[in-house]
PDB file of C-alpha atoms and ligand atoms in Angstrom:
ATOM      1  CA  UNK W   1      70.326 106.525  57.800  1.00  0.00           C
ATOM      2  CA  UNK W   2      71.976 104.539  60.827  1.00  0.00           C
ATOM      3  CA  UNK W   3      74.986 106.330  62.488  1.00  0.00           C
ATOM      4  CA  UNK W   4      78.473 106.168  61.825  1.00  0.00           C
ATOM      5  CA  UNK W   5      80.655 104.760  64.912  1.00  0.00           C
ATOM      6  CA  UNK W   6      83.940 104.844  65.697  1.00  0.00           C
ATOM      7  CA  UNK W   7      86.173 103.756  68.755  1.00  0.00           C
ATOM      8  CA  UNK W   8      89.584 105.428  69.815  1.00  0.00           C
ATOM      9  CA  UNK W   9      91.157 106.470  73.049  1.00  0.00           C
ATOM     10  CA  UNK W  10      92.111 109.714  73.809  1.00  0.00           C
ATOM     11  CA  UNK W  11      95.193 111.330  75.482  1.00  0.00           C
ATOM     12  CA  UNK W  12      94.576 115.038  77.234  1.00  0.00           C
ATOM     13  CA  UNK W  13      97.734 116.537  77.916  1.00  0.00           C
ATOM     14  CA  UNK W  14      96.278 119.712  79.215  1.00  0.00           C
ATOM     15  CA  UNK W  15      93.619 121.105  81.439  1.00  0.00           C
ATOM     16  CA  UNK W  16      90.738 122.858  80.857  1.00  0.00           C
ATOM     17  CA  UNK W  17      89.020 121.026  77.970  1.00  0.00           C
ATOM     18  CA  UNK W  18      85.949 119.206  78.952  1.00  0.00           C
ATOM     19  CA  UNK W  19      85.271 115.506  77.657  1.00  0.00           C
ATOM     20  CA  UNK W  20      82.182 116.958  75.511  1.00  0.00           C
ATOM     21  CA  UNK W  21      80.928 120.155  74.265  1.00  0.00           C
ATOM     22  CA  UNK W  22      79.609 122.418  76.904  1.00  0.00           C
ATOM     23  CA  UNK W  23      77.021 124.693  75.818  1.00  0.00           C
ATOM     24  CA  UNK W  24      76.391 128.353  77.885  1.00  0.00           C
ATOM     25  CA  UNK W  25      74.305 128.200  80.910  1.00  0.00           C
ATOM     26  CA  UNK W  26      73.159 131.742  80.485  1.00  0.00           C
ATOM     27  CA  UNK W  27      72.088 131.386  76.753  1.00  0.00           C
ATOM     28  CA  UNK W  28      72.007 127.727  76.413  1.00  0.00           C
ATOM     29  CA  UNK W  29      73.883 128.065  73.005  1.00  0.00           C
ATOM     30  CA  UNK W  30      72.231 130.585  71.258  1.00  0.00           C
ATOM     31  CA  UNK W  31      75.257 133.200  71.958  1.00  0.00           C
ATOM     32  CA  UNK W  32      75.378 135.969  74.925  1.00  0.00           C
ATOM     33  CA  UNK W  33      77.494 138.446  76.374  1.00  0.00           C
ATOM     34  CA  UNK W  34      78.773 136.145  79.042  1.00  0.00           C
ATOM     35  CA  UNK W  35      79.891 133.329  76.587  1.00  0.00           C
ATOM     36  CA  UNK W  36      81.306 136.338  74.455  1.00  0.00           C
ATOM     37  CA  UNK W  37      78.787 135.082  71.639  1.00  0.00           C
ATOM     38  CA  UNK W  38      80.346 131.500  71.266  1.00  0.00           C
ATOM     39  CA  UNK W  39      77.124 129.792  72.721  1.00  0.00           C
ATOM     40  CA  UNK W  40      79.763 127.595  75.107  1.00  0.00           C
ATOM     41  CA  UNK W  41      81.136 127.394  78.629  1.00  0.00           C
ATOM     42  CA  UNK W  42      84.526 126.281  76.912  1.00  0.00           C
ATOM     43  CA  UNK W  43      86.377 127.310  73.719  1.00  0.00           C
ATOM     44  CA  UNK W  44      86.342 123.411  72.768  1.00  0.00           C
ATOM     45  CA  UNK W  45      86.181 119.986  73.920  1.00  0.00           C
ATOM     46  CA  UNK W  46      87.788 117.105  73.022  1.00  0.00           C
ATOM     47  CA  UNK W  47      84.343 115.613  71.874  1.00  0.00           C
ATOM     48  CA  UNK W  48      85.127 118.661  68.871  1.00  0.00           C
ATOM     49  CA  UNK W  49      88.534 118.256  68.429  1.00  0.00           C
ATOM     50  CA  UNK W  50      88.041 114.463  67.423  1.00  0.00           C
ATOM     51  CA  UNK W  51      84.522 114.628  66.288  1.00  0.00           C
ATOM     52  CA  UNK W  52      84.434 118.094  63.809  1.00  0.00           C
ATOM     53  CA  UNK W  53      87.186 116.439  61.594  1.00  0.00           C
ATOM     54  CA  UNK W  54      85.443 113.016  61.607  1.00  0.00           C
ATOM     55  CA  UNK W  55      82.271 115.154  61.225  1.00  0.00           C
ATOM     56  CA  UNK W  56      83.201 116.871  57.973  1.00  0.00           C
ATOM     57  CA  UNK W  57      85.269 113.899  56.217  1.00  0.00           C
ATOM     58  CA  UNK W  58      82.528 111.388  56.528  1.00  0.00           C
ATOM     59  CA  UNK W  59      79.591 114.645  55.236  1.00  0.00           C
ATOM     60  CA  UNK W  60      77.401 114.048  58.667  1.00  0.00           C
ATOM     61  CA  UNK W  61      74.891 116.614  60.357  1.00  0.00           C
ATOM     62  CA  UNK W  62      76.313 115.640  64.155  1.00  0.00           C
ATOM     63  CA  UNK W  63      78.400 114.002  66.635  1.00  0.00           C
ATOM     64  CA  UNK W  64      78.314 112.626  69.686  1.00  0.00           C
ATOM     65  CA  UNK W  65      80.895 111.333  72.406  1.00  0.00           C
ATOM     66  CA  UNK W  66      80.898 108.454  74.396  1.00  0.00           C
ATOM     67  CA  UNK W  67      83.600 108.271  76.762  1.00  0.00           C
ATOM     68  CA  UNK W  68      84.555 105.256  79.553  1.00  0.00           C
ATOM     69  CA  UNK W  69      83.931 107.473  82.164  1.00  0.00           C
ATOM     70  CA  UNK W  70      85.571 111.210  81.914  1.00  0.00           C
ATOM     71  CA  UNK W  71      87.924 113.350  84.120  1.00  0.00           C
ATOM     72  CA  UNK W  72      87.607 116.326  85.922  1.00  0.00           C
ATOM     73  CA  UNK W  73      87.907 119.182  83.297  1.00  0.00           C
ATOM     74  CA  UNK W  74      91.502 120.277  85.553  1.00  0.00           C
ATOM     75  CA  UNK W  75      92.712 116.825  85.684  1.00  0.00           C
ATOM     76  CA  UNK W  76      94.956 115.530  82.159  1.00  0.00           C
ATOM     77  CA  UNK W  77      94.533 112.203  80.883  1.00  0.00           C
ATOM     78  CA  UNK W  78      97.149 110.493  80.073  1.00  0.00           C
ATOM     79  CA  UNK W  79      98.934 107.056  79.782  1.00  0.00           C
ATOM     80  CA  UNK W  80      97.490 104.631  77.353  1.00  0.00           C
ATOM     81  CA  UNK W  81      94.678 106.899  76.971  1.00  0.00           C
ATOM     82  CA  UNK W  82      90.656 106.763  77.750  1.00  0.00           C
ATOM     83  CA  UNK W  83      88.395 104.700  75.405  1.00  0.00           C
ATOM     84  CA  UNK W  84      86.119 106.408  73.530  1.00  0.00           C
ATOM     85  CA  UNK W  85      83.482 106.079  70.711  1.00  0.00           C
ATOM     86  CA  UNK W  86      82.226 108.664  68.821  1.00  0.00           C
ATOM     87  CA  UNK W  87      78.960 108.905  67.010  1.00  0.00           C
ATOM     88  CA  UNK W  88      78.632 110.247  63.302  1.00  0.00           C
ATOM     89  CA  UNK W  89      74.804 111.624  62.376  1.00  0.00           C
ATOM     90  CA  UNK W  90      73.870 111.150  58.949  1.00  0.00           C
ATOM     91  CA  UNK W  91      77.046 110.524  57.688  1.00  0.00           C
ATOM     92  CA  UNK W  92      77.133 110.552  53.540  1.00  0.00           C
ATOM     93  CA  UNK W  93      80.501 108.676  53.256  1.00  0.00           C
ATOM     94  CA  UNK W  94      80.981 105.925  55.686  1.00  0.00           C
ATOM     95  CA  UNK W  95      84.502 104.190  54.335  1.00  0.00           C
ATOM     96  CA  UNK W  96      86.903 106.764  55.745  1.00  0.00           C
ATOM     97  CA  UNK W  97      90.689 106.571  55.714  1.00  0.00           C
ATOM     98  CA  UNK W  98      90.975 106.177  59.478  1.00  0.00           C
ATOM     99  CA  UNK W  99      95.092 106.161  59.333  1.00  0.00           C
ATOM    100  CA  UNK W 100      94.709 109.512  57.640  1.00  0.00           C
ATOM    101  CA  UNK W 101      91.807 110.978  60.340  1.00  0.00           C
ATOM    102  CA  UNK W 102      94.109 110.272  63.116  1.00  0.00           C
ATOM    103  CA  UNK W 103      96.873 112.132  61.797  1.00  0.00           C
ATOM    104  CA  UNK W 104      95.082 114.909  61.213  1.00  0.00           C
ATOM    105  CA  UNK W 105      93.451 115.122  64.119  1.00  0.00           C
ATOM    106  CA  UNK W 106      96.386 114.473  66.210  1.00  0.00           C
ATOM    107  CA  UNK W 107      97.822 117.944  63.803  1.00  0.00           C
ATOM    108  CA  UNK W 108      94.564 119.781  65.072  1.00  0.00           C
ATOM    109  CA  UNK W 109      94.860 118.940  68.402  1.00  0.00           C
ATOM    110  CA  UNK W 110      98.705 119.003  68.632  1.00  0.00           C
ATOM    111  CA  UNK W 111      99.907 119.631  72.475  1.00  0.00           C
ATOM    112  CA  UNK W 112      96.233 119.557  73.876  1.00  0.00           C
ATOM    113  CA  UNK W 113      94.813 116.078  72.155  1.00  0.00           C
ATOM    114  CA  UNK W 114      95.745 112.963  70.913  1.00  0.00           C
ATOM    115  CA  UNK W 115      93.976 110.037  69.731  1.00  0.00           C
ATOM    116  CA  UNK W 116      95.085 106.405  69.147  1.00  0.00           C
ATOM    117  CA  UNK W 117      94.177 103.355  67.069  1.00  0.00           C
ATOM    118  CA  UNK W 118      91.054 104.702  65.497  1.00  0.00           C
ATOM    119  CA  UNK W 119      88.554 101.926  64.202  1.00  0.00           C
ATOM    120  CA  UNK W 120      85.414 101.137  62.729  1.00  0.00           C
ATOM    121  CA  UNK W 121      83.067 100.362  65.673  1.00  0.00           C
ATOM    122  CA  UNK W 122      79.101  99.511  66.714  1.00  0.00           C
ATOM    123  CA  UNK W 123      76.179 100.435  69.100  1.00  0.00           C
ATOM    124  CA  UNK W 124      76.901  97.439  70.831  1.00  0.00           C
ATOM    125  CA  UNK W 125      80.063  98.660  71.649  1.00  0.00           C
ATOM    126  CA  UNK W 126      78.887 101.989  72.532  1.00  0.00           C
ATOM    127  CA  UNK W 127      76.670 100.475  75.089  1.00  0.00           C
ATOM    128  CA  UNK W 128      79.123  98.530  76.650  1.00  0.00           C
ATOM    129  CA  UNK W 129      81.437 101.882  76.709  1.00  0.00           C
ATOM    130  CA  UNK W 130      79.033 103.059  78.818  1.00  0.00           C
ATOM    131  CA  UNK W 131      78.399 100.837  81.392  1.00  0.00           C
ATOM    132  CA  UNK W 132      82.039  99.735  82.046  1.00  0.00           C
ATOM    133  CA  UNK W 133      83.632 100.652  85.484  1.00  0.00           C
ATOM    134  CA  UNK W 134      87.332 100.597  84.731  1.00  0.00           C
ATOM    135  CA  UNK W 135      89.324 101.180  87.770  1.00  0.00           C
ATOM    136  CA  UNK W 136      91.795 103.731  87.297  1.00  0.00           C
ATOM    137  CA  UNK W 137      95.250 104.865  88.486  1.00  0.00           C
ATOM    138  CA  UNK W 138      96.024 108.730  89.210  1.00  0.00           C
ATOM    139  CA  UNK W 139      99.362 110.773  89.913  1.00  0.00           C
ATOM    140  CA  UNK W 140      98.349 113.066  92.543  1.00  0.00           C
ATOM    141  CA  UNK W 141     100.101 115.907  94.100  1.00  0.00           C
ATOM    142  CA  UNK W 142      98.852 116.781  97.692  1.00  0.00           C
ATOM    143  CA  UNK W 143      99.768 120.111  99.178  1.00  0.00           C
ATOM    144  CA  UNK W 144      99.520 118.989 103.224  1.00  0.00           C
ATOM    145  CA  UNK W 145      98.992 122.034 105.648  1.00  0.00           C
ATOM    146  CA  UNK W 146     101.928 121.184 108.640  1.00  0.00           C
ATOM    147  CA  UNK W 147     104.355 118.628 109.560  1.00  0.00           C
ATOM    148  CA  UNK W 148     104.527 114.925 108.049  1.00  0.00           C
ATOM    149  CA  UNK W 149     107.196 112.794 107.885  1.00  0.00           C
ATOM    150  CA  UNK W 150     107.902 109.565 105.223  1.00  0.00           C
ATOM    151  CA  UNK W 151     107.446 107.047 107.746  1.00  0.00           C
ATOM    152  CA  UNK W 152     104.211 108.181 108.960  1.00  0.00           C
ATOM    153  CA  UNK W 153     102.846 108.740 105.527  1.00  0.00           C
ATOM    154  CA  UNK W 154     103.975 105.360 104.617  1.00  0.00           C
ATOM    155  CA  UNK W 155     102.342 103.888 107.041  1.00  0.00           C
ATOM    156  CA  UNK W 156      99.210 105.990 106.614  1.00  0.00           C
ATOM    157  CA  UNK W 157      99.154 104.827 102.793  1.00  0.00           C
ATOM    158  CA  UNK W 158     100.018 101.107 103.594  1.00  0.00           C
ATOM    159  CA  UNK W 159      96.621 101.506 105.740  1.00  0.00           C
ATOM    160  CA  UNK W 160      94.887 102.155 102.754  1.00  0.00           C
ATOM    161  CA  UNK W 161      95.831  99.657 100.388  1.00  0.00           C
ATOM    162  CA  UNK W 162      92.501  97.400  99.668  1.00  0.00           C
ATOM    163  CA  UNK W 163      90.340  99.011 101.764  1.00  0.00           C
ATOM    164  CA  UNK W 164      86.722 100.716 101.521  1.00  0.00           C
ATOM    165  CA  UNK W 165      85.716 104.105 101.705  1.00  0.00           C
ATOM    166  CA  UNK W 166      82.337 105.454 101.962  1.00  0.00           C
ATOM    167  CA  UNK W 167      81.694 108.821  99.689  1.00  0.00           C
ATOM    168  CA  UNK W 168      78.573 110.936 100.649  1.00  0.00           C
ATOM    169  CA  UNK W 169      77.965 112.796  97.400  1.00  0.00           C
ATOM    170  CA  UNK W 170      80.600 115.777  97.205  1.00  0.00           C
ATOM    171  CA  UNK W 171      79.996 119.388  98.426  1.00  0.00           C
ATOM    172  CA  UNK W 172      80.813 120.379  95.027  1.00  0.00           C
ATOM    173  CA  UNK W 173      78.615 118.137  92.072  1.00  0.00           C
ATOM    174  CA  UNK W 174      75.818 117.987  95.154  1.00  0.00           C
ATOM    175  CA  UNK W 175      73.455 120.618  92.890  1.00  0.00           C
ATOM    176  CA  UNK W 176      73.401 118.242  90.373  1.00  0.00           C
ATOM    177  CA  UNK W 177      74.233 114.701  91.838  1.00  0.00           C
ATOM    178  CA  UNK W 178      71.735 113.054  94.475  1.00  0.00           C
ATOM    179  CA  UNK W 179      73.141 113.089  97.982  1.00  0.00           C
ATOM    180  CA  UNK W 180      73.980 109.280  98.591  1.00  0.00           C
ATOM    181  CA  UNK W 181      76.522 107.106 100.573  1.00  0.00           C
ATOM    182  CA  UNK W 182      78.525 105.167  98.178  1.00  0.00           C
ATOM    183  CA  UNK W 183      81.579 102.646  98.944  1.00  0.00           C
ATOM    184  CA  UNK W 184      84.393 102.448  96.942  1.00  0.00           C
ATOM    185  CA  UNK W 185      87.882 101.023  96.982  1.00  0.00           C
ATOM    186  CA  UNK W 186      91.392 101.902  97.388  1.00  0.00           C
ATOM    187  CA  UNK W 187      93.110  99.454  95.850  1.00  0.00           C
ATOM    188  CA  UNK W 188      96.852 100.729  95.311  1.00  0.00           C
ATOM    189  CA  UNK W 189      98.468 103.300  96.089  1.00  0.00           C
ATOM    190  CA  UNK W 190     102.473 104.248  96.797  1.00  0.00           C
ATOM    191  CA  UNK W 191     104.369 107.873  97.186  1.00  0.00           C
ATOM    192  CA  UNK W 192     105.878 108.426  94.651  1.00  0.00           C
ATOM    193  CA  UNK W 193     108.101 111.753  95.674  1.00  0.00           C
ATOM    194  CA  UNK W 194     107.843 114.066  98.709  1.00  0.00           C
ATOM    195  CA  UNK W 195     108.689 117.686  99.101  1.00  0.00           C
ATOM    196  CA  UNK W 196     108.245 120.405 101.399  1.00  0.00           C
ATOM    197  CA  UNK W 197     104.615 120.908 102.031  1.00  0.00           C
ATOM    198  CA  UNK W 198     103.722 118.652  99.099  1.00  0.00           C
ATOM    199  CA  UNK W 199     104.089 115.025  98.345  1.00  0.00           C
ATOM    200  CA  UNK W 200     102.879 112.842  94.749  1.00  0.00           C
ATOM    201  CA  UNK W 201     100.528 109.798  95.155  1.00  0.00           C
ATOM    202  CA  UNK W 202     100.312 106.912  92.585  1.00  0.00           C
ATOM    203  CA  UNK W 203      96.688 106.172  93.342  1.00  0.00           C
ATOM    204  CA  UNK W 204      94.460 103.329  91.893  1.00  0.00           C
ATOM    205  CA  UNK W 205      90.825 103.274  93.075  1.00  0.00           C
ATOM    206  CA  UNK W 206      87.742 101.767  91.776  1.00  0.00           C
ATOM    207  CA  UNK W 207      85.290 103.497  89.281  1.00  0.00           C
ATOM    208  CA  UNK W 208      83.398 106.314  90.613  1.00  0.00           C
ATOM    209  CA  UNK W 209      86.134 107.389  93.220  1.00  0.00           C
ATOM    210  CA  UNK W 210      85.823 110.806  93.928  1.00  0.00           C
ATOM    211  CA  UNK W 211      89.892 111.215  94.559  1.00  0.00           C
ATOM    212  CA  UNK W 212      90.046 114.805  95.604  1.00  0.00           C
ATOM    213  CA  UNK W 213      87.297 114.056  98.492  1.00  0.00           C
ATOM    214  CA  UNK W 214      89.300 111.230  99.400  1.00  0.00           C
ATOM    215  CA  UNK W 215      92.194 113.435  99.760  1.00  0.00           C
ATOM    216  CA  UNK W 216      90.766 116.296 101.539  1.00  0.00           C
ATOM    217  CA  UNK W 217      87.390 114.516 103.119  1.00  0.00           C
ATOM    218  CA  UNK W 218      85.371 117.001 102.139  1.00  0.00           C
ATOM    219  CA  UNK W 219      84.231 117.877 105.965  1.00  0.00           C
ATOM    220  CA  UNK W 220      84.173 114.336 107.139  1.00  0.00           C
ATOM    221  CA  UNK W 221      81.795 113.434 104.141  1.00  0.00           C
ATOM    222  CA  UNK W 222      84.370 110.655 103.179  1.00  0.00           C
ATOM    223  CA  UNK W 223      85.688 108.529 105.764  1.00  0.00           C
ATOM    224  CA  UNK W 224      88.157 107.373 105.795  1.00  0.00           C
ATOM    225  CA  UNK W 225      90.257 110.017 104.145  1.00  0.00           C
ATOM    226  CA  UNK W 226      93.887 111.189 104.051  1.00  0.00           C
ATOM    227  CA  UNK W 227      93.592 114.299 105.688  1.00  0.00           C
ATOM    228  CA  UNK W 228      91.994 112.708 108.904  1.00  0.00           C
ATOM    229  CA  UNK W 229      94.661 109.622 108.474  1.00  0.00           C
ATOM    230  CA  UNK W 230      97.661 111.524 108.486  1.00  0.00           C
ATOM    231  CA  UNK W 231      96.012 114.688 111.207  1.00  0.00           C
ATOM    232  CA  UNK W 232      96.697 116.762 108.818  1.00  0.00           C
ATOM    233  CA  UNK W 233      94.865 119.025 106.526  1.00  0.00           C
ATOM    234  CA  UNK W 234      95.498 117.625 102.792  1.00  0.00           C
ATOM    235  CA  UNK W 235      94.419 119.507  99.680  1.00  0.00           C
ATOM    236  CA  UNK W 236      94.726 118.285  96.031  1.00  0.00           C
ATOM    237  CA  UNK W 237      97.470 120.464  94.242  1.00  0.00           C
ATOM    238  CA  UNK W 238      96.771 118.479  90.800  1.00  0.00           C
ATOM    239  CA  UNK W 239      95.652 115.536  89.091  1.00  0.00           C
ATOM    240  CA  UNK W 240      96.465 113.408  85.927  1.00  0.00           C
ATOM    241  CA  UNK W 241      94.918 109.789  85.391  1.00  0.00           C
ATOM    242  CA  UNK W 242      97.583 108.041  84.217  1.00  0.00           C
ATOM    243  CA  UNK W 243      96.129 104.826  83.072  1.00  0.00           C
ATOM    244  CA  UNK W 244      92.171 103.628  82.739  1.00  0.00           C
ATOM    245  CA  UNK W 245      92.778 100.458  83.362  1.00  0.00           C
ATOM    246  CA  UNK W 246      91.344  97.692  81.065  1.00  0.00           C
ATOM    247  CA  UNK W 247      88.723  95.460  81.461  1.00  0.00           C
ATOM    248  CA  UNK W 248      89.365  93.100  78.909  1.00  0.00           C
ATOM    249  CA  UNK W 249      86.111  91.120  78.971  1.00  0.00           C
ATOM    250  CA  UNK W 250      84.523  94.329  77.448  1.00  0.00           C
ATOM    251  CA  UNK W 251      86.617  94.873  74.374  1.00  0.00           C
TER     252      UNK W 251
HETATM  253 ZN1   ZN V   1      76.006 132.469  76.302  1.00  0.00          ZN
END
């Protein structure tokens, strides 16, 4: 029996819920002490808050998530939402009231999930999910370690504008990442507010920007970065993408 696909985007208005279902390193799913016998890193996932409705409505066995790309569990995702389409196994009813799935899944996931403009969808467009590279825009807030005033960090983030960085695999996904030079490009960004000790980016980079490295430089690993720019020690406070921006020649 051939899958049951269906396309969305999704809207994460908190942190801490992974893109897809993360099962238990120690037990690997089976239930341990560690993962207090839940078989999972994390209590849920938005691949189970929009596929276990689906799941049960249309009678299948499975589901699985395909996302355009996926945040950092701690970063929200918001705007107009990420595209998604989710995959159905063995499903025994395939003409489902999609108006009425949304609803209840947006009553499910209330304050933590939302999806929007559920439809019927295909492999096809599954593969093509996959291999997009959207570029995306972020609201960042930096937490910067001494003294920086506007002008400089205007001028620091004009510098940026439309220009290419070079990413050695991060410190932190290096156990499971190869360790690689990759460019990528700024291609907007603007402050958007500054405080004391703190100060909000609107950031727009190309797919596969690792923004927090950018930010911090991750020991000289990215260069350029914002740290290095401004001489002055930058962390990443928190992130949100706020838009994944369309590429319309793969809807
Ligand atoms: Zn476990």
């Amino acid at each position: 029996m051939s899958p049951l696909f269906i396309y969305g985007r999704y809207r994460k208005l908190v942190r801490d819920i992974p893109q897809t279902r993360w099962p238990c390193r120690t037990c690997m799913g089976k239930g341990c002490e560690r993962c207090s016998f839940t078989g999972k890193m994390y209590q849920t996932s938005v691949q189970e808050i929009v596929g276990d409705p689906i799941q049960a409505v249309a009678e299948g066995t499975d589901h699985f998530f395909h996302g355009r790309g996926r945040e950092d569990i701690d970063a929200r995702m918001l705007g107009n939402g990420r595209p998604f389409v989710i995959e159905i196994r063995e499903p025994k009813k395939r003409n489902l009231d999609l108006g009425s799935l949304e609803n209840l899944i947006n009553e499910s996931g209330k304050d933590r999930i939302e999806v929007i403009g559920l439809r019927p969808s295909s492999r096809e467009e599954v593969r093509k999910t996959k291999t997009a590279s959207p570029n995306k825009t972020y609201r960042v807030v930096v937490t910067v370690h001494g003294i920086v005033d506007e002008a400089k960090l205007n001028e620091v983030l004009q510098s940026f504008k439309r220009t290419r960085i070079t990413q050695q695999t991060p410190v932190r996904v290096s156990h499971r990442r190869a360790d690689l030079a990759r460019e990528r490009e700024i291609v907007d960004l603007h402050l958007e507010e500054i405080g004391e000790g703190s100060f909000t980016l609107v950031l727009r980079t190309e797919a596969g920007t690792y923004v927090k490295e950018f930010v911090h430089g991750d020991n000289g690993r990215t260069r350029p970065n914002l740290s290095e720019a401004l001489g002055a020690p930058c962390e990443v406070r928190s992130l949100d993408v706020i838009e994944v921006n369309d590429d319309t020649s793969e809807e």
